[in-house]
């Protein structure tokens, strides 16, 4: 039997309920205390971690051993510093970054795309430290991607908001055994030679390229951007990634690159199921010898040297013309300091130590597989000849010489990869998109996202 | 208790005591259900990145939910998923429950019940991973197809534009079939055997019994199954997040996933909230008529 509740009573219930909703009155975001824009913190002498016991809060990426290897060595050299480290997958860090930086500011954190974090004043401006430690005297290209204008736009110039633990680079890995089978004795020197090798592999029954392009990660962006760098100069691509006014991805040379990628797809140079392949599957296929080439980065060098010892080579993407300039997607392994970090000085000291300490630079190469940051004449660890790590390090030197470093086209905005590149590249694979429309759509999404910011 | 002449003060006290009992639950409900809903609605009227200052945009976010092809497409996909998450488990569940009931005494019935309910015990994430292996280009399903000479249709089921959504739907159907079967089986055990006996005396066959006695008697159970599975379809997230992440080319993008991406990757909290409100309204619009239909049949 239902008891009837008198209106007066339910009214009381409503009042109770509404009372809990009081917080909904103010506009969202207006109540949280937000840090003000930090200008360059005046640093007189180079700061240190002192001698008193100090616990550093770190927020690192799971699955990458380099940061922990470095912090362990740092504690060995500076016993007063201990580390309290939280780890998450990169996707989780990307989702958490703003809230963690605002609510529970880490002293040192692995950072995703930084533009919006700078816009919200969540990152410490490192200009003061750069002067104190002399980072501003390093080759400018190392820090370019970490500089941002006021309000986070454009990137590539302005104040320094992050630093790298090393400088990673991408290109083409190849399986030496399969290369020998198709008569490839040295990496192709031109794009036409590269095409010829791919065709030979295909007719020999070898998958020419293993790549990932499934789920929310369109890995065909790797070959696409490499082709863009073969057909045209890297500067306009960087301008686009850095959100410079008027920059566009829809250029004639990029169109040629996209058309070239489409020809590769139509020729069957990628695995048939590439739209269902994720990064881990691609790695296990390449390591398992199921493909000749793989577009990837030198963060895998150490891993590949271990798992395919002596059987893996690395090459930069060949240019259209023999002897032409080469370019590669390369970016610092970005770490930053929260605007409200308690131990910012010690974190800055650590970042400087990573770039300048002899042992730290060795760890950076051995564990990280990439070139260390730091002054041009700094100590460069020696690597065993013939390893792929040696190959990627040498290629990195070439890129520095040619000034061919590009950021990744997936980093242009926070949403451009998942929202635009990935679905568009998946459609290109399925024959549901043309190269022309692909670039047009991405450019339109990009413009829309910049407008929305 | 017969009608008594309670004094007003006592009645008031009793009423108060009643409220005291309700208070903890009510407070909990207000803080963890009503408040988030209200806040979501409020956020949906702003352009906000989750941290910085927000801008009032009124109903503009709602307009975008229906005009942005990506967002609207995700709603359409959710509706398509109802076929797999709801129609297949309920229809198949009815058939299976009726079969199991006929062999209720045998050990086979027990085994069938256990096997069918097992997917409910497995975490959805694990189910998603296992199915993405089964459906991969070198997975068991393609191996079986090649074995029976259907090598021509093999493909990466989750990576193909035409098959990704049905493939994801299949995983959902597999998960929900057991729940529906068990619910319907429980409902069948409550049906008076005398009804079947009477029908048989009247010369009814198995099909007639099923249509005229079993299905009408299960009206409420069917309503519960449909409600639960329709909500599961509209609010689907975990299976899709694990198996396709919305790809390829947004073919399996659903509102739950879209809200997650909007709020936490693109940091469009206002848009995400607007889509969440639309999804909530859609769920209510689907669930209420089903409830009403079940009650109506009860009279």
XYZ file of C-alpha atoms in Angstrom:
752
model
C 0.000 0.000 0.000
C 1.525 3.288 -1.016
C 1.569 6.047 1.550
C 0.857 9.388 0.158
C 3.389 12.044 0.933
C 1.912 15.417 1.569
C 3.135 18.219 -0.649
C 4.614 20.086 2.295
C 6.901 17.183 3.046
C 8.170 16.703 -0.461
C 8.766 20.416 -0.502
C 11.038 19.976 2.476
C 12.878 17.207 0.645
C 13.324 19.517 -2.288
C 14.831 22.161 -0.043
C 17.297 19.637 1.359
C 18.214 18.518 -2.120
C 18.587 22.026 -3.413
C 20.809 22.930 -0.491
C 23.390 20.491 -1.720
C 23.274 22.084 -5.116
C 24.375 25.455 -3.823
C 27.786 25.027 -5.388
C 26.145 25.167 -8.794
C 25.497 28.881 -8.525
C 28.834 30.309 -9.614
C 30.160 29.957 -13.143
C 32.426 26.927 -13.475
C 36.091 27.645 -12.980
C 35.499 30.913 -11.147
C 35.861 29.463 -7.658
C 39.063 27.493 -8.004
C 42.136 29.441 -6.956
C 44.207 29.712 -10.081
C 47.866 30.528 -10.294
C 48.698 33.790 -11.999
C 50.864 33.898 -15.070
C 54.379 33.351 -13.896
C 56.947 35.610 -15.379
C 60.553 34.555 -15.436
C 61.349 33.783 -11.822
C 64.376 35.918 -10.916
C 67.132 33.482 -10.051
C 70.350 35.047 -8.875
C 72.729 32.115 -8.536
C 72.149 28.681 -10.007
C 69.842 26.937 -7.509
C 70.649 23.579 -5.953
C 68.881 20.891 -3.951
C 70.670 22.058 -0.792
C 71.807 19.604 1.856
C 68.654 19.195 3.951
C 66.565 16.056 3.297
C 64.062 16.735 0.575
C 61.371 14.578 -1.049
C 60.616 15.311 -4.681
C 57.176 14.565 -6.109
C 57.397 13.110 -9.606
C 54.673 12.126 -12.075
C 56.145 9.866 -14.783
C 55.050 7.679 -17.657
C 54.645 3.938 -17.140
C 56.713 1.657 -19.357
C 59.600 4.045 -19.903
C 62.480 3.223 -17.559
C 64.623 6.301 -18.285
C 63.215 8.819 -15.738
C 63.477 6.345 -12.871
C 66.978 5.293 -13.889
C 67.935 8.968 -13.761
C 66.282 9.716 -10.424
C 67.938 6.650 -8.875
C 71.360 7.799 -10.040
C 70.589 11.339 -8.885
C 69.819 10.117 -5.358
C 73.078 8.186 -5.389
C 74.938 11.413 -6.102
C 72.731 13.611 -3.906
C 71.646 11.427 -0.976
C 69.531 14.136 0.634
C 67.063 13.911 -2.259
C 64.507 11.124 -2.302
C 61.726 10.637 -4.847
C 58.040 10.031 -4.446
C 57.002 8.906 -7.926
C 53.550 8.335 -9.332
C 53.280 6.579 -12.705
C 50.517 6.445 -15.300
C 50.189 5.601 -18.964
C 50.727 8.534 -21.290
C 47.055 8.699 -22.255
C 46.124 8.954 -18.573
C 48.742 11.640 -17.986
C 47.273 13.574 -20.910
C 43.816 13.391 -19.364
C 44.989 14.177 -15.841
C 47.609 16.816 -16.561
C 45.580 19.995 -15.972
C 43.876 18.760 -12.797
C 47.033 17.259 -11.306
C 49.051 20.399 -12.024
C 46.325 22.540 -10.454
C 45.368 20.444 -7.433
C 48.435 18.444 -6.524
C 51.354 20.140 -8.275
C 54.269 17.766 -8.907
C 57.839 19.042 -8.757
C 58.664 17.196 -11.943
C 56.202 15.855 -14.457
C 56.159 14.148 -17.858
C 54.130 16.527 -19.996
C 51.719 16.080 -22.876
C 51.088 18.876 -25.416
C 51.900 22.020 -23.410
C 50.034 24.876 -25.125
C 46.875 24.626 -23.044
C 48.779 24.036 -19.815
C 50.656 27.286 -20.408
C 47.418 29.046 -21.296
C 46.009 28.072 -17.916
C 49.198 29.160 -16.116
C 49.851 25.681 -14.800
C 53.531 25.445 -15.732
C 56.502 27.265 -14.273
C 58.230 29.695 -16.560
C 61.812 28.424 -16.746
C 63.479 31.518 -18.252
C 65.126 32.412 -14.925
C 66.631 28.945 -14.606
C 67.683 28.989 -18.256
C 69.780 32.088 -17.617
C 71.144 30.830 -14.305
C 72.172 27.423 -15.677
C 73.131 28.636 -19.143
C 70.493 26.608 -21.002
C 70.068 29.576 -23.314
C 73.532 28.845 -24.685
C 72.581 25.336 -25.861
C 71.796 24.866 -29.576
C 68.548 26.793 -29.949
C 66.818 23.984 -31.854
C 66.820 21.796 -28.716
C 64.560 24.157 -26.842
C 62.523 25.631 -29.696
C 59.559 23.274 -29.263
C 59.421 24.071 -25.533
C 59.116 27.829 -25.980
C 55.689 29.419 -25.986
C 54.338 32.870 -26.508
C 52.086 34.548 -23.946
C 48.890 32.554 -23.434
C 50.444 29.463 -25.037
C 50.446 30.662 -28.663
C 52.346 30.417 -30.872
C 54.788 27.721 -29.900
C 58.408 27.761 -31.038
C 59.318 31.159 -29.621
C 58.946 33.007 -26.332
C 59.505 31.796 -22.803
C 60.776 28.356 -21.879
C 58.165 26.215 -20.096
C 59.662 22.726 -20.137
C 62.859 20.819 -20.724
C 63.676 17.443 -22.262
C 65.360 14.483 -20.619
C 66.677 13.730 -24.090
C 65.876 14.488 -27.702
C 64.172 11.625 -29.484
C 63.936 11.160 -33.210
C 61.988 9.115 -35.717
C 62.749 7.498 -39.016
C 62.629 4.113 -40.686
C 63.787 0.914 -38.999
C 64.496 -2.045 -41.247
C 64.991 -5.760 -40.811
C 68.475 -6.522 -42.138
C 67.762 -10.179 -42.946
C 64.672 -9.329 -45.020
C 66.545 -6.409 -46.602
C 69.226 -8.793 -47.813
C 66.535 -11.054 -49.275
C 65.295 -8.258 -51.517
C 68.792 -7.143 -52.392
C 68.870 -3.977 -50.274
C 72.474 -3.622 -49.155
C 72.255 -0.027 -47.931
C 69.299 2.141 -46.943
C 67.685 3.804 -49.992
C 69.170 7.190 -50.846
C 66.141 8.593 -52.672
C 62.406 8.220 -52.424
C 62.361 6.460 -55.806
C 64.867 3.880 -54.521
C 62.727 3.433 -51.441
C 59.682 2.793 -53.647
C 61.666 0.241 -55.651
C 62.619 -1.684 -52.490
C 59.012 -1.651 -51.319
C 57.846 -3.045 -54.658
C 60.503 -5.754 -54.574
C 59.510 -6.781 -51.068
C 55.865 -6.917 -52.063
C 56.540 -9.193 -55.020
C 58.796 -11.365 -52.833
C 55.859 -11.969 -50.501
C 57.314 -9.860 -47.686
C 55.141 -7.220 -46.018
C 56.961 -4.031 -47.052
C 55.874 -1.863 -44.095
C 54.426 -2.846 -40.726
C 52.705 0.107 -39.131
C 49.917 0.760 -36.649
C 46.751 2.665 -37.528
C 44.068 1.136 -35.310
C 41.873 2.473 -32.524
C 42.483 6.091 -31.638
C 46.101 6.163 -32.798
C 46.577 6.791 -36.493
C 50.146 5.601 -36.925
C 50.144 6.314 -40.671
C 50.847 9.868 -39.552
C 54.463 8.690 -39.195
C 55.006 7.757 -42.870
C 52.836 10.683 -43.969
C 54.936 13.256 -42.168
C 58.135 11.588 -43.352
C 56.840 11.842 -46.921
C 55.944 15.490 -46.290
C 59.570 16.054 -45.292
C 60.796 14.313 -48.445
C 58.652 16.471 -50.717
C 59.026 19.810 -48.964
C 60.920 21.791 -46.350
C 60.166 21.182 -42.671
C 59.708 24.846 -41.692
C 56.111 25.298 -42.922
C 55.163 22.044 -41.169
C 56.658 23.347 -37.930
C 54.854 26.669 -38.363
C 51.596 24.750 -38.632
C 52.364 22.641 -35.571
C 53.390 25.766 -33.643
C 50.064 27.439 -34.537
C 51.703 30.391 -36.269
C 49.105 32.729 -37.812
C 48.163 31.787 -41.367
C 49.935 28.419 -41.336
C 48.285 25.612 -43.283
C 48.888 21.898 -43.724
C 47.050 21.928 -47.053
C 50.043 22.803 -49.257
C 50.979 21.452 -52.717
C 54.007 19.533 -51.408
C 51.990 18.003 -48.553
C 49.358 16.977 -51.091
C 52.040 15.166 -53.089
C 53.079 13.432 -49.869
C 49.511 12.372 -49.087
C 49.058 11.120 -52.650
C 52.279 9.151 -52.331
C 50.991 7.572 -49.121
C 47.762 6.668 -50.893
C 49.777 4.961 -53.655
C 51.565 2.906 -50.982
C 48.213 1.919 -49.487
C 46.754 0.977 -52.858
C 49.871 -0.982 -53.785
C 49.364 -3.063 -50.620
C 52.616 -1.998 -48.963
C 50.985 -1.941 -45.527
C 49.408 -4.978 -43.879
C 45.825 -5.484 -44.956
C 44.567 -5.125 -41.374
C 46.559 -1.962 -40.629
C 43.377 -0.246 -39.393
C 43.152 -2.830 -36.612
C 46.833 -2.830 -35.625
C 47.847 -1.029 -32.456
C 51.353 0.047 -31.492
C 52.164 -3.071 -29.455
C 51.028 -5.372 -32.282
C 53.181 -3.461 -34.747
C 56.216 -3.862 -32.479
C 55.688 -7.581 -32.005
C 55.240 -8.080 -35.761
C 58.400 -6.154 -36.620
C 60.420 -7.914 -33.937
C 58.968 -11.207 -35.169
C 60.361 -10.527 -38.632
C 56.961 -10.054 -40.251
C 57.860 -6.919 -42.161
C 60.766 -5.143 -43.813
C 60.267 -1.521 -42.695
C 58.678 0.192 -39.717
C 58.269 3.938 -39.148
C 59.037 4.543 -35.481
C 61.255 6.438 -33.065
C 64.601 5.918 -31.384
C 62.938 5.334 -28.010
C 62.757 1.744 -29.293
C 66.475 1.563 -30.183
C 67.564 -0.064 -26.924
C 64.634 -2.480 -27.055
C 65.300 -3.452 -30.692
C 69.040 -3.875 -30.066
C 68.116 -6.361 -27.355
C 65.357 -8.234 -29.187
C 66.751 -8.235 -32.746
C 70.456 -7.915 -31.974
C 72.408 -7.287 -35.164
C 69.369 -7.700 -37.369
C 67.963 -4.176 -37.321
C 69.038 -0.996 -39.048
C 67.858 2.595 -38.998
C 67.679 5.222 -41.664
C 66.240 8.669 -42.037
C 63.535 9.055 -44.647
C 65.311 9.534 -47.995
C 64.736 12.838 -49.850
C 63.227 13.045 -53.339
C 66.545 14.211 -54.811
C 69.735 12.348 -53.958
C 71.801 14.345 -51.484
C 68.848 16.554 -50.577
C 68.321 17.767 -47.037
C 66.763 15.314 -44.653
C 64.244 16.027 -41.965
C 62.760 13.961 -39.178
C 60.132 14.220 -36.548
C 62.141 14.739 -33.403
C 61.118 16.138 -30.093
C 62.390 16.417 -26.538
C 61.096 13.923 -23.982
C 59.231 16.735 -22.318
C 59.307 17.306 -18.570
C 58.118 20.381 -16.731
C 57.697 21.877 -13.288
C 54.259 22.771 -11.920
C 53.663 26.479 -11.382
C 53.041 25.831 -7.686
C 55.656 23.120 -7.187
C 57.184 23.107 -3.715
C 60.696 22.143 -4.840
C 60.994 23.919 -8.163
C 64.652 24.834 -7.593
C 65.655 21.240 -6.987
C 63.654 20.089 -10.031
C 65.451 22.627 -12.212
C 68.773 21.505 -10.754
C 67.850 17.911 -11.624
C 66.952 18.830 -15.224
C 70.269 20.608 -15.588
C 72.072 17.606 -14.067
C 70.411 15.269 -16.602
C 71.843 17.329 -19.456
C 75.302 17.958 -18.041
C 76.336 15.119 -15.709
C 78.549 12.541 -17.416
C 76.837 9.505 -15.895
C 73.380 10.986 -16.505
C 74.174 11.448 -20.199
C 75.375 7.842 -20.386
C 72.124 6.647 -18.830
C 70.199 8.846 -21.260
C 71.767 7.025 -24.199
C 71.924 3.499 -22.741
C 68.439 3.436 -21.264
C 66.681 6.090 -23.320
C 68.295 5.380 -26.690
C 68.197 9.030 -27.713
C 70.575 11.967 -27.853
C 71.032 13.800 -24.562
C 70.109 17.478 -24.333
C 72.761 20.000 -23.436
C 75.604 22.109 -24.784
C 76.898 21.275 -28.266
C 80.363 20.367 -26.954
C 79.137 18.238 -24.045
C 80.464 14.737 -23.407
C 78.888 12.253 -25.848
C 78.786 8.660 -24.602
C 80.211 6.083 -26.968
C 77.893 3.379 -28.264
C 78.833 -0.019 -29.626
C 79.270 0.257 -33.392
C 76.770 -1.611 -35.517
C 73.917 -1.276 -33.034
C 70.752 0.516 -34.065
C 71.308 2.909 -31.161
C 74.533 4.001 -32.838
C 72.563 4.404 -36.057
C 69.901 6.597 -34.523
C 72.465 8.750 -32.702
C 74.384 9.335 -35.935
C 71.146 10.167 -37.735
C 70.336 12.648 -34.987
C 73.604 14.435 -35.654
C 72.674 14.654 -39.360
C 69.308 16.151 -38.554
C 70.932 18.739 -36.324
C 73.316 19.627 -39.175
C 70.501 19.936 -41.736
C 68.301 21.812 -39.239
C 65.657 19.217 -40.089
C 63.965 18.731 -36.740
C 60.179 18.783 -36.938
C 57.675 18.361 -34.163
C 54.966 15.734 -34.763
C 51.927 16.812 -36.810
C 49.828 15.041 -34.166
C 50.980 17.626 -31.594
C 49.582 20.700 -33.327
C 46.607 20.908 -30.976
C 45.425 18.786 -28.083
C 42.675 17.153 -30.156
C 44.044 17.076 -33.702
C 45.405 13.525 -33.489
C 42.405 11.665 -32.098
C 39.796 13.901 -33.662
C 41.231 14.496 -37.086
C 44.392 12.713 -38.247
C 43.386 9.296 -36.949
C 39.884 8.992 -38.452
C 41.011 10.656 -41.692
C 43.989 8.315 -42.131
C 41.806 5.318 -41.336
C 39.397 6.490 -44.021
C 42.274 6.886 -46.475
C 43.220 3.255 -45.848
C 39.624 2.141 -46.433
C 39.435 4.132 -49.662
C 36.777 6.407 -48.194
C 38.872 9.561 -48.328
C 41.040 11.244 -50.950
C 44.421 12.831 -50.169
C 43.043 16.221 -51.217
C 40.030 16.039 -48.920
C 42.092 14.558 -46.104
C 44.319 17.638 -45.908
C 41.341 19.981 -46.368
C 39.431 18.298 -43.540
C 42.379 18.300 -41.165
C 43.027 21.976 -41.920
C 39.355 22.817 -41.281
C 39.367 20.894 -37.975
C 42.599 22.650 -36.998
C 41.150 26.066 -37.736
C 38.014 25.185 -35.789
C 40.006 24.035 -32.793
C 42.157 27.177 -32.748
C 39.035 29.306 -32.942
C 37.508 27.390 -30.047
C 40.488 28.100 -27.832
C -3.595 -1.220 13.088
C -7.087 0.166 13.109
C -7.966 3.792 12.685
C -6.973 5.658 15.829
C -7.314 9.237 16.970
C -3.652 10.141 17.185
C -2.865 13.560 18.471
C -1.315 15.847 15.818
C 1.935 16.201 17.798
C 2.501 12.453 17.776
C 1.756 12.271 14.073
C 4.246 15.042 13.482
C 6.867 13.244 15.520
C 6.253 10.049 13.587
C 6.620 11.922 10.343
C 9.867 13.410 11.551
C 11.159 10.000 12.544
C 10.343 8.804 9.063
C 12.352 11.605 7.539
C 15.202 10.821 9.886
C 15.341 7.323 8.462
C 15.253 8.604 4.923
C 17.774 11.373 5.543
C 21.037 9.423 5.031
C 19.884 7.935 1.759
C 18.429 11.234 0.641
C 21.620 13.094 1.465
C 23.658 10.512 -0.389
C 21.352 10.725 -3.375
C 21.433 14.502 -3.373
C 25.209 14.739 -3.162
C 26.156 11.958 -5.542
C 23.282 11.958 -8.036
C 21.293 15.182 -8.038
C 24.230 17.508 -7.586
C 26.334 16.001 -10.426
C 23.316 16.077 -12.728
C 22.662 19.723 -11.921
C 26.328 20.616 -12.322
C 26.495 18.764 -15.646
C 23.509 20.729 -16.867
C 25.105 23.939 -15.695
C 28.446 23.147 -17.367
C 26.599 22.368 -20.593
C 25.680 26.027 -20.883
C 29.288 27.197 -20.743
C 32.396 27.003 -22.878
C 34.902 25.706 -20.334
C 38.221 23.858 -20.479
C 37.879 22.442 -16.954
C 40.449 24.736 -15.348
C 40.405 28.308 -16.587
C 37.588 30.835 -16.629
C 34.383 29.863 -18.424
C 32.226 31.713 -20.934
C 28.436 31.586 -20.941
C 27.234 30.261 -24.303
C 23.638 29.342 -23.485
C 22.195 26.513 -25.569
C 24.932 26.720 -28.255
C 26.535 23.457 -27.119
C 23.226 21.653 -27.614
C 22.945 23.041 -31.108
C 26.371 21.641 -31.866
C 25.444 18.177 -30.571
C 22.839 17.935 -33.313
C 24.699 19.769 -36.086
C 28.260 18.469 -35.684
C 28.230 15.299 -37.821
C 30.739 13.541 -35.541
C 28.653 14.066 -32.416
C 25.332 13.269 -34.022
C 26.800 10.168 -35.678
C 27.782 8.852 -32.251
C 24.149 9.099 -31.122
C 23.051 7.230 -34.259
C 25.615 4.497 -33.552
C 24.272 4.097 -30.027
C 20.766 3.587 -31.389
C 22.108 1.005 -33.870
C 23.779 -0.826 -31.019
C 20.357 -1.421 -29.422
C 19.793 -4.127 -32.033
C 22.849 -6.011 -30.815
C 22.779 -5.204 -27.121
C 19.022 -5.551 -26.685
C 17.142 -7.318 -29.476
C 19.514 -10.267 -29.902
C 20.001 -11.064 -26.191
C 16.276 -10.807 -25.401
C 15.018 -12.857 -28.357
C 17.794 -15.419 -28.115
C 17.515 -15.411 -24.312
C 13.805 -16.260 -24.546
C 14.498 -19.169 -26.871
C 17.349 -20.479 -24.753
C 15.428 -20.092 -21.479
C 12.465 -21.975 -22.936
C 14.777 -24.758 -24.086
C 16.580 -24.987 -20.770
C 13.271 -25.091 -18.935
C 12.200 -28.114 -20.953
C 15.313 -29.990 -19.895
C 15.338 -28.428 -16.413
C 15.978 -31.674 -14.596
C 19.020 -32.747 -16.579
C 22.600 -31.887 -15.771
C 22.887 -30.259 -19.201
C 20.543 -27.477 -18.057
C 22.822 -26.634 -15.145
C 25.863 -26.573 -17.401
C 24.105 -24.431 -19.976
C 22.989 -21.956 -17.309
C 26.508 -21.656 -15.915
C 28.170 -21.276 -19.279
C 25.690 -18.657 -20.425
C 25.985 -16.619 -17.257
C 29.776 -16.732 -17.215
C 30.236 -13.575 -19.327
C 28.505 -11.620 -16.550
C 31.227 -12.654 -14.129
C 34.107 -11.698 -16.426
C 35.129 -8.044 -16.241
C 34.075 -6.208 -19.382
C 37.624 -5.065 -20.006
C 38.860 -8.647 -20.044
C 35.985 -9.621 -22.336
C 36.867 -6.763 -24.669
C 40.511 -7.801 -24.862
C 39.665 -11.481 -25.408
C 37.215 -10.629 -28.173
C 39.612 -8.265 -29.891
C 42.016 -11.218 -30.103
C 39.308 -13.525 -31.414
C 38.280 -10.963 -34.025
C 41.815 -10.013 -35.106
C 42.957 -10.797 -38.645
C 44.844 -13.843 -37.386
C 42.300 -14.628 -34.659
C 40.315 -17.770 -34.037
C 37.243 -16.570 -35.909
C 39.184 -16.018 -39.123
C 41.002 -19.324 -38.642
C 37.662 -21.111 -38.371
C 36.329 -19.328 -41.430
C 39.399 -20.311 -43.455
C 39.042 -23.882 -42.206
C 35.547 -24.194 -43.651
C 36.590 -22.651 -46.942
C 35.407 -19.129 -46.240
C 38.900 -17.647 -46.400
C 37.533 -15.008 -48.758
C 35.490 -13.243 -46.088
C 38.223 -13.124 -43.453
C 39.220 -9.658 -42.407
C 40.211 -7.627 -39.365
C 36.639 -7.443 -38.132
C 37.265 -4.589 -35.710
C 39.350 -2.620 -38.222
C 36.935 -2.763 -41.144
C 34.557 0.117 -41.786
C 31.648 -2.184 -42.622
C 32.033 -4.731 -39.829
C 33.451 -2.834 -36.848
C 30.096 -1.773 -35.389
C 28.417 -5.198 -35.783
C 31.554 -6.815 -34.332
C 31.418 -4.583 -31.276
C 27.688 -5.260 -31.040
C 28.394 -8.976 -31.064
C 30.619 -8.630 -27.999
C 27.804 -6.786 -26.238
C 25.277 -9.440 -27.229
C 27.564 -12.145 -25.875
C 27.908 -10.325 -22.547
C 24.204 -9.595 -22.100
C 22.756 -12.875 -23.363
C 23.498 -14.658 -20.093
C 21.878 -11.973 -17.977
C 18.700 -12.052 -20.056
C 18.550 -15.855 -20.102
C 18.902 -16.080 -16.335
C 16.294 -13.387 -15.665
C 13.816 -15.000 -18.039
C 14.502 -18.453 -16.650
C 13.756 -17.200 -13.129
C 10.546 -15.672 -14.415
C 9.511 -18.934 -16.085
C 9.875 -20.878 -12.864
C 7.139 -18.670 -11.377
C 4.585 -19.547 -14.067
C 1.879 -21.858 -12.720
C 2.373 -25.325 -14.327
C -1.414 -25.718 -14.291
C -1.611 -23.171 -17.096
C 0.526 -25.364 -19.349
C -1.464 -28.411 -18.370
C -4.712 -26.673 -19.272
C -3.282 -25.515 -22.583
C -2.090 -28.986 -23.417
C -5.545 -30.379 -22.644
C -6.869 -27.838 -25.103
C -4.500 -29.262 -27.686
C -1.867 -26.533 -27.723
C 1.568 -27.386 -29.104
C 4.932 -26.209 -27.790
C 4.930 -23.090 -29.953
C 1.388 -22.146 -28.929
C 2.322 -22.616 -25.260
C 5.352 -20.393 -25.735
C 3.436 -17.613 -27.462
C 0.250 -17.710 -25.402
C 1.538 -18.528 -21.929
C 5.290 -18.124 -21.553
C 5.805 -14.774 -23.280
C 2.768 -12.965 -21.765
C 3.630 -14.250 -18.297
C 7.164 -12.949 -18.674
C 6.059 -9.467 -19.583
C 7.716 -7.885 -16.567
C 10.943 -9.879 -16.873
C 11.156 -9.002 -20.551
C 10.630 -5.356 -19.672
C 13.492 -5.513 -17.181
C 15.744 -7.199 -19.753
C 14.909 -4.657 -22.419
C 15.384 -1.728 -20.043
C 18.756 -2.931 -18.789
C 20.074 -3.820 -22.240
C 18.825 -0.662 -23.950
C 20.561 1.410 -21.302
C 23.679 -0.729 -21.758
C 23.568 -0.015 -25.494
C 23.019 3.718 -25.179
C 25.557 4.170 -22.401
C 28.118 1.703 -23.770
C 31.704 2.605 -23.113
C 34.049 -0.089 -21.804
C 33.753 -2.718 -24.542
C 34.254 -0.124 -27.255
C 37.013 1.712 -25.440
C 38.948 -1.546 -25.167
C 38.268 -3.020 -28.595
C 38.174 -0.137 -31.097
C 38.401 3.174 -29.208
C 35.778 4.492 -31.593
C 37.689 3.609 -34.773
C 38.125 2.995 -37.587
C 37.203 6.459 -38.800
C 34.619 7.031 -36.021
C 32.484 4.070 -37.181
C 32.146 2.776 -33.621
C 32.108 6.126 -31.849
C 29.367 6.165 -29.196
C 28.238 9.002 -26.925
C 29.887 7.536 -23.822
C 33.274 7.472 -25.530
C 32.710 10.834 -27.193
C 31.884 12.451 -23.830
C 35.074 10.975 -22.384
C 37.212 12.270 -25.268
C 35.547 15.679 -25.249
C 35.962 16.175 -21.521
C 39.384 14.709 -20.909
C 41.294 14.861 -24.208
C 39.841 17.875 -25.934
C 38.991 19.600 -22.657
C 35.627 20.790 -23.970
C 33.816 20.269 -20.697
C 30.789 22.276 -21.847
C 30.305 20.250 -25.019
C 30.869 16.993 -23.142
C 28.243 17.986 -20.578
C 25.744 18.917 -23.262
C 26.185 15.544 -24.939
C 25.855 13.849 -21.534
C 22.560 15.641 -20.885
C 21.268 14.662 -24.330
C 22.298 11.068 -23.661
C 20.517 11.115 -20.298
C 17.338 12.415 -21.897
C 17.613 9.765 -24.615
C 18.009 7.005 -22.022
C 14.988 8.251 -20.064
C 12.978 8.600 -23.263
C 13.711 4.961 -24.078
C 13.371 3.504 -20.589
C 10.146 5.221 -19.454
C 7.838 3.836 -22.188
C 9.190 0.334 -21.508
C 8.411 0.737 -17.817
C 4.966 2.049 -18.582
C 4.341 -0.843 -20.946
C 5.320 -3.376 -18.266
C 3.063 -1.808 -15.656
C 0.157 -1.621 -18.050
C 0.412 -5.333 -18.652
C 0.368 -6.003 -14.959
C -3.168 -4.786 -14.478
